[in-house]
Coordinates of C-alpha atoms in Angstrom, one line a residue:
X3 CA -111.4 -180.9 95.5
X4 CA -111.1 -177.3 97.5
X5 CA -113.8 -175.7 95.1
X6 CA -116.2 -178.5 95.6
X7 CA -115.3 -177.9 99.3
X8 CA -115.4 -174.6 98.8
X9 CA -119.2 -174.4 97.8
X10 CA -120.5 -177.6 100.3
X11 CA -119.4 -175.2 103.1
X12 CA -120.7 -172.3 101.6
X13 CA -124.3 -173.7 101.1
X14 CA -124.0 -175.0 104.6
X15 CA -122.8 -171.7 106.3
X16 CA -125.7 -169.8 104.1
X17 CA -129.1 -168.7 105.6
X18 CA -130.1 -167.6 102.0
X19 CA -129.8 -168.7 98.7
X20 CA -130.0 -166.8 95.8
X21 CA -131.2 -168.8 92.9
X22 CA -129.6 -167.3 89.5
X23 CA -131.7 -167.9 86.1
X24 CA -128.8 -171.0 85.1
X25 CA -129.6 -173.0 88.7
X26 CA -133.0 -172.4 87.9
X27 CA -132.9 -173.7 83.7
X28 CA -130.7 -176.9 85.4
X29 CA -133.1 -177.5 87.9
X30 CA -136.0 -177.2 85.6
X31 CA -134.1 -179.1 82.2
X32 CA -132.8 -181.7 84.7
X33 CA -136.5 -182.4 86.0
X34 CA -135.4 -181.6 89.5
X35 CA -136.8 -178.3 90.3
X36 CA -139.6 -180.1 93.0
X37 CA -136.4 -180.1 95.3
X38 CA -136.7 -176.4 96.0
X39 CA -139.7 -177.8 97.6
X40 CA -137.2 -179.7 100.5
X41 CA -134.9 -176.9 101.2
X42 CA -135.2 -175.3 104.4
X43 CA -133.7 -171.9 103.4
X44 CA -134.7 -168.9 102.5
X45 CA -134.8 -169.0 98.6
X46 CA -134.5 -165.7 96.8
X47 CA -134.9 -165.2 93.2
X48 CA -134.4 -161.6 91.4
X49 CA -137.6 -159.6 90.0
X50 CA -135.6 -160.0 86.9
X51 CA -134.8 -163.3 86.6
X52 CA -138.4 -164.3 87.7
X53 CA -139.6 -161.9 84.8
X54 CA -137.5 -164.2 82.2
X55 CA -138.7 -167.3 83.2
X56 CA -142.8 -166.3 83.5
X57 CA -142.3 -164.1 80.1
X58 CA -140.2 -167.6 78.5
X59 CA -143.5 -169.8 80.1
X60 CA -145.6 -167.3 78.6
X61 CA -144.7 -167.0 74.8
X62 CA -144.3 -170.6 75.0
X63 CA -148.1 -171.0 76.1
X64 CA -148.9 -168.5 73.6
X65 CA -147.5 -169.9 71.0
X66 CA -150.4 -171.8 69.6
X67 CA -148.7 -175.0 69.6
X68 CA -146.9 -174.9 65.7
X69 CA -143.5 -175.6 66.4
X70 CA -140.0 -173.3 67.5
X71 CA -137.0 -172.7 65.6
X72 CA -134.0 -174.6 66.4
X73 CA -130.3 -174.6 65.4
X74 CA -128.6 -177.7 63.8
X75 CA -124.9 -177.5 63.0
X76 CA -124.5 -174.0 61.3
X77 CA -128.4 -173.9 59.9
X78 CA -131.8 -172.6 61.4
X79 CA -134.2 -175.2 61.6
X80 CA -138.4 -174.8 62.2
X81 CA -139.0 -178.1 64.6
X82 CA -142.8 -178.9 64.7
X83 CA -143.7 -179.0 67.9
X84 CA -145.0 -182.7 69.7
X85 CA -148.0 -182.3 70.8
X86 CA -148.1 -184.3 73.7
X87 CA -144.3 -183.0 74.5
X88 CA -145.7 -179.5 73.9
X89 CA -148.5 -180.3 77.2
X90 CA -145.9 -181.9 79.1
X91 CA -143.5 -178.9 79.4
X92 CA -146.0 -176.2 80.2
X93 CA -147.9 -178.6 82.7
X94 CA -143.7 -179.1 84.1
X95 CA -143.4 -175.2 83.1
X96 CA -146.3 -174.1 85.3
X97 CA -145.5 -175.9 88.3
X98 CA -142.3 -175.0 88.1
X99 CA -143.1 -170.8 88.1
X100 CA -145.4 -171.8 90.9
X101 CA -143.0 -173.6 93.3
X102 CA -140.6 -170.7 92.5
X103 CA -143.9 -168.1 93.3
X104 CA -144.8 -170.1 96.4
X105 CA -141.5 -170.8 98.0
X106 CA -139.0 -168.3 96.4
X107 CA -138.9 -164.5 98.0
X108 CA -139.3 -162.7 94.5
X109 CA -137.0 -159.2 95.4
X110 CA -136.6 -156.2 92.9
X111 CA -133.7 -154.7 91.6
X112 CA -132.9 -152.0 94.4
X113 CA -129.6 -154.0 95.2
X114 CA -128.0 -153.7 92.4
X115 CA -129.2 -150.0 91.7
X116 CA -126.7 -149.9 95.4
X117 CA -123.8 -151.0 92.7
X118 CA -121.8 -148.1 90.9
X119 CA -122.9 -147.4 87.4
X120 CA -119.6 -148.2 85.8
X121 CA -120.4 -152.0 87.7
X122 CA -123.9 -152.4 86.9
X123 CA -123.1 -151.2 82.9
X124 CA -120.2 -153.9 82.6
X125 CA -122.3 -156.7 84.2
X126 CA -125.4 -156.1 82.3
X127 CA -123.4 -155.9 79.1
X128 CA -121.7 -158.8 80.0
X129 CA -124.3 -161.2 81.6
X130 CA -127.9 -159.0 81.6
X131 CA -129.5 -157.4 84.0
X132 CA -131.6 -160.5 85.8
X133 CA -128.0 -161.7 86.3
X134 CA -126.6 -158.8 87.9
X135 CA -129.0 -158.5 90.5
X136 CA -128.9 -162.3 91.6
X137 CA -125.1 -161.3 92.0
X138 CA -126.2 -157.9 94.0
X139 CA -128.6 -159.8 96.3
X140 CA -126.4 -162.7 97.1
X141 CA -123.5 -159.3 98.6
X142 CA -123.5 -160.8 102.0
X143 CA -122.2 -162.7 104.6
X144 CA -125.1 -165.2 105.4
X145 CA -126.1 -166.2 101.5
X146 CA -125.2 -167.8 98.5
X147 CA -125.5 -167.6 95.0
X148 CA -126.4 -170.6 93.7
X149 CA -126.1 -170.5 89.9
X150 CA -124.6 -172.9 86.7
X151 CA -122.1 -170.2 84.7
X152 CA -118.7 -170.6 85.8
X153 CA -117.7 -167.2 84.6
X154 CA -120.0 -165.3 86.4
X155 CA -119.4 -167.6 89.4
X156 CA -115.7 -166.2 89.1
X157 CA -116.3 -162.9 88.4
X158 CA -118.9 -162.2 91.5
X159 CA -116.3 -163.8 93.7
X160 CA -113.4 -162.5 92.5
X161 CA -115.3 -158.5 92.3
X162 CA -118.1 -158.6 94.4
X163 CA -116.6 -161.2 97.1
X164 CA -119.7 -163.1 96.4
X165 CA -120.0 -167.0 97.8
X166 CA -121.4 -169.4 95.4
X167 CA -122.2 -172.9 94.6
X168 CA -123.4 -174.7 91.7
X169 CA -126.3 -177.3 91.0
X170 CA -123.8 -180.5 92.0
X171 CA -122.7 -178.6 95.4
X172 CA -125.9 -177.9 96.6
X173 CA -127.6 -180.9 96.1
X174 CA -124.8 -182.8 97.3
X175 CA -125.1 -180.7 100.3
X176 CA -128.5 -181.4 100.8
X177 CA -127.8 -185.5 100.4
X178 CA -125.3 -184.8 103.3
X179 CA -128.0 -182.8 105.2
X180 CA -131.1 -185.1 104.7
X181 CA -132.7 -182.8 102.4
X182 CA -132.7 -184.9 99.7
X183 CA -132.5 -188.7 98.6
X184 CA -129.0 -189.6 97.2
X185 CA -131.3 -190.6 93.7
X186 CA -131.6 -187.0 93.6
X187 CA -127.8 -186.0 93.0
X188 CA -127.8 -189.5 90.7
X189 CA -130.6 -188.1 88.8
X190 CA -129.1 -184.7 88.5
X191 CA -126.0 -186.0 87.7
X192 CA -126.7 -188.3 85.0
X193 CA -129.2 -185.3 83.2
X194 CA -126.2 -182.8 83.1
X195 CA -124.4 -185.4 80.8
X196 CA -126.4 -185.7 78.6

């Protein structure tokens, strides 16, 4: 399709990706996150959205093991949590933050302190902050924002003339470009419909 074509040629015209906190909860829920390992651009990832993830990695970690609460249907629900299944995320959890620490540039907000306060107000209200400045730092000609929310895909595009891609694309890409092993996009794939 032209958006699928769209976002292959973005990823392969981009000399930086910015990584928005969705790519990152795919690539991490998915199992896939080691790939950022094989990509030979420059990966960026906001001070804010870093933040989120090592404060999420954290309260889990903290959290003493009992359980988290969970929503079935309409009704809260307290889940015990699995031990083993409880060792096996954070061991997954902290490699994950330090692949992101080790191969991700982690930037601060000054980019999208650049954006009008009228801009920054609606986009924070609308996505948060972390968001908004993986939008701001993907402003220009030689990156991409890679990210998994189609409406803030749309709206950094449409306001911000912002090129993106999603999860699919940019694996796919990097299939195409011997990055990765086909299994990869199959593995990907088959996680996101589930």
């Amino acid at each position: 399709s032209d958006v699928l074509s769209k976002a292959l040629a973005n990823v392969a015209k981009a000399k930086t990706v910015v990584l928005d906190g969705s790519a990152l909860a795919t690539l991490f829920l998915s199992k896939s996150f080691r790939c950022l390992n094989d990509i030979p651009l420059q990966l960026v990832v906001s001070y804010g959205t870093y933040r989120a993830l090592r404060q999420l990695y954290m309260e889990r970690l903290n959290s003493g093991g009992q359980g988290f609460l969970g929503k079935v249907g309409d009704r809260f629900v307290f889940q015990k949590d699995d031990p083993e299944a409880r060792n096996r995320y954070l061991e997954n959890m902290a490699e994950f933050v330090g692949i992101i620490e080790s191969k991700c540039k982690i930037v601060g907000g000054q980019d999208f302190a650049k954006i009008s306060k009228q801009e920054r107000d609606k986009v924070e209200h609308l996505f948060g902050r972390p968001c908004g400045e993986s939008i701001a730092l993907a402003m220009n000609d030689e990156s991409v924002l890679w990210l998994d929310d189609l409406p803030v895909a749309q709206l950094s595009a449409s306001t911000y003339r912002v090129k993106y891609a999603w999860t699919q694309a940019v694996i796919c890409h990097g299939c195409e470009s011997g990055w990765f092993s086909e299994d990869l996009l199959v593995t990907v794939s088959l996680e996101l419909l589930q």
